[in-house]
């Protein structure tokens, strides 16, 4: 019996793929030397939506699931034996692309609870939120929703803060301005509040 030469020099170019959920990848067909290939297989199973051509080894498709970085082994087989190659694939989410806080300029009062400010987001789902620089004492950002809330503990001049919405596909940003003012006087009382005076007689000082 005369068997075919084993497939060798199997090469995918590129051999590393960073893909996005819902976006079709550019198909890649391998080159190889040695004998002809009867069948192609891959292990572990490709991310959902991706396929390998059993007759030509082409990797193609549109990924539908976020998938962590992983290494895949492709095996090319004929009667003489098998040759292998490896590729790496990662599937990221669609990046957030727009963040809107309404209003985007907040004027707050020291020691008074603020109305929570919750953003709207377009694009992919947000995995985490962060803000720079650090918010004034008493305020915080919810790392899962991006809502800014709290009771400011001090005053602060108008300052800009950059909010980041993150997922595996990337980040989007929004800029907020926050100013914290002293609370205005709420009441003024003079004791006594009524004065009966005599012409030519000085009024004693009354402090509110």
PDB file of N, CA, C and O in Angstrom, residues 187-195 203-208:
ATOM      1  N   UNK A 187     -33.260  80.808  57.551  1.00  0.00           N
ATOM      2  CA  UNK A 187     -34.081  81.725  58.347  1.00  0.00           C
ATOM      3  C   UNK A 187     -33.164  82.678  59.102  1.00  0.00           C
ATOM      4  O   UNK A 187     -32.021  82.343  59.414  1.00  0.00           O
ATOM      5  N   UNK A 188     -33.675  83.871  59.369  1.00  0.00           N
ATOM      6  CA  UNK A 188     -32.950  84.885  60.146  1.00  0.00           C
ATOM      7  C   UNK A 188     -33.881  85.372  61.238  1.00  0.00           C
ATOM      8  O   UNK A 188     -35.037  85.743  60.960  1.00  0.00           O
ATOM      9  N   UNK A 189     -33.403  85.360  62.457  1.00  0.00           N
ATOM     10  CA  UNK A 189     -34.242  85.769  63.591  1.00  0.00           C
ATOM     11  C   UNK A 189     -33.514  86.827  64.413  1.00  0.00           C
ATOM     12  O   UNK A 189     -32.330  86.672  64.746  1.00  0.00           O
ATOM     13  N   UNK A 190     -34.228  87.894  64.711  1.00  0.00           N
ATOM     14  CA  UNK A 190     -33.740  88.911  65.652  1.00  0.00           C
ATOM     15  C   UNK A 190     -34.549  88.804  66.946  1.00  0.00           C
ATOM     16  O   UNK A 190     -35.786  88.646  66.900  1.00  0.00           O
ATOM     17  N   UNK A 191     -33.866  88.832  68.067  1.00  0.00           N
ATOM     18  CA  UNK A 191     -34.544  88.822  69.369  1.00  0.00           C
ATOM     19  C   UNK A 191     -34.097  90.061  70.139  1.00  0.00           C
ATOM     20  O   UNK A 191     -32.903  90.210  70.457  1.00  0.00           O
ATOM     21  N   UNK A 192     -35.002  90.989  70.425  1.00  0.00           N
ATOM     22  CA  UNK A 192     -36.420  90.926  70.056  1.00  0.00           C
ATOM     23  C   UNK A 192     -36.620  91.220  68.581  1.00  0.00           C
ATOM     24  O   UNK A 192     -35.731  91.753  67.927  1.00  0.00           O
ATOM     25  N   UNK A 193     -37.760  90.896  68.078  1.00  0.00           N
ATOM     26  CA  UNK A 193     -38.064  91.151  66.681  1.00  0.00           C
ATOM     27  C   UNK A 193     -38.859  92.433  66.499  1.00  0.00           C
ATOM     28  O   UNK A 193     -39.201  92.792  65.372  1.00  0.00           O
ATOM     29  N   UNK A 194     -39.130  93.126  67.608  1.00  0.00           N
ATOM     30  CA  UNK A 194     -39.896  94.374  67.548  1.00  0.00           C
ATOM     31  C   UNK A 194     -39.223  95.392  68.467  1.00  0.00           C
ATOM     32  O   UNK A 194     -38.818  95.057  69.591  1.00  0.00           O
ATOM     33  N   UNK A 195     -39.081  96.609  67.992  1.00  0.00           N
ATOM     34  CA  UNK A 195     -38.367  97.640  68.748  1.00  0.00           C
ATOM     35  C   UNK A 195     -39.255  98.874  68.945  1.00  0.00           C
ATOM     36  O   UNK A 195     -39.857  99.381  67.990  1.00  0.00           O
ATOM     37  N   UNK A 203     -29.995 102.893  69.973  1.00  0.00           N
ATOM     38  CA  UNK A 203     -30.505 101.506  69.981  1.00  0.00           C
ATOM     39  C   UNK A 203     -29.351 100.562  70.334  1.00  0.00           C
ATOM     40  O   UNK A 203     -28.283 100.626  69.728  1.00  0.00           O
ATOM     41  N   UNK A 204     -29.560  99.741  71.320  1.00  0.00           N
ATOM     42  CA  UNK A 204     -28.563  98.732  71.602  1.00  0.00           C
ATOM     43  C   UNK A 204     -28.460  97.730  70.451  1.00  0.00           C
ATOM     44  O   UNK A 204     -29.452  97.373  69.814  1.00  0.00           O
ATOM     45  N   UNK A 205     -27.242  97.295  70.151  1.00  0.00           N
ATOM     46  CA  UNK A 205     -27.031  96.373  69.033  1.00  0.00           C
ATOM     47  C   UNK A 205     -27.790  95.067  69.261  1.00  0.00           C
ATOM     48  O   UNK A 205     -27.811  94.517  70.358  1.00  0.00           O
ATOM     49  N   UNK A 206     -28.414  94.567  68.196  1.00  0.00           N
ATOM     50  CA  UNK A 206     -29.135  93.280  68.222  1.00  0.00           C
ATOM     51  C   UNK A 206     -28.570  92.416  67.110  1.00  0.00           C
ATOM     52  O   UNK A 206     -28.588  92.762  65.945  1.00  0.00           O
ATOM     53  N   UNK A 207     -28.003  91.284  67.489  1.00  0.00           N
ATOM     54  CA  UNK A 207     -27.365  90.392  66.529  1.00  0.00           C
ATOM     55  C   UNK A 207     -28.322  89.280  66.111  1.00  0.00           C
ATOM     56  O   UNK A 207     -28.939  88.646  66.970  1.00  0.00           O
ATOM     57  N   UNK A 208     -28.464  89.020  64.795  1.00  0.00           N
ATOM     58  CA  UNK A 208     -29.388  87.968  64.361  1.00  0.00           C
ATOM     59  C   UNK A 208     -28.829  86.568  64.631  1.00  0.00           C
ATOM     60  O   UNK A 208     -27.634  86.371  64.652  1.00  0.00           O
TER      61      UNK A 208
END
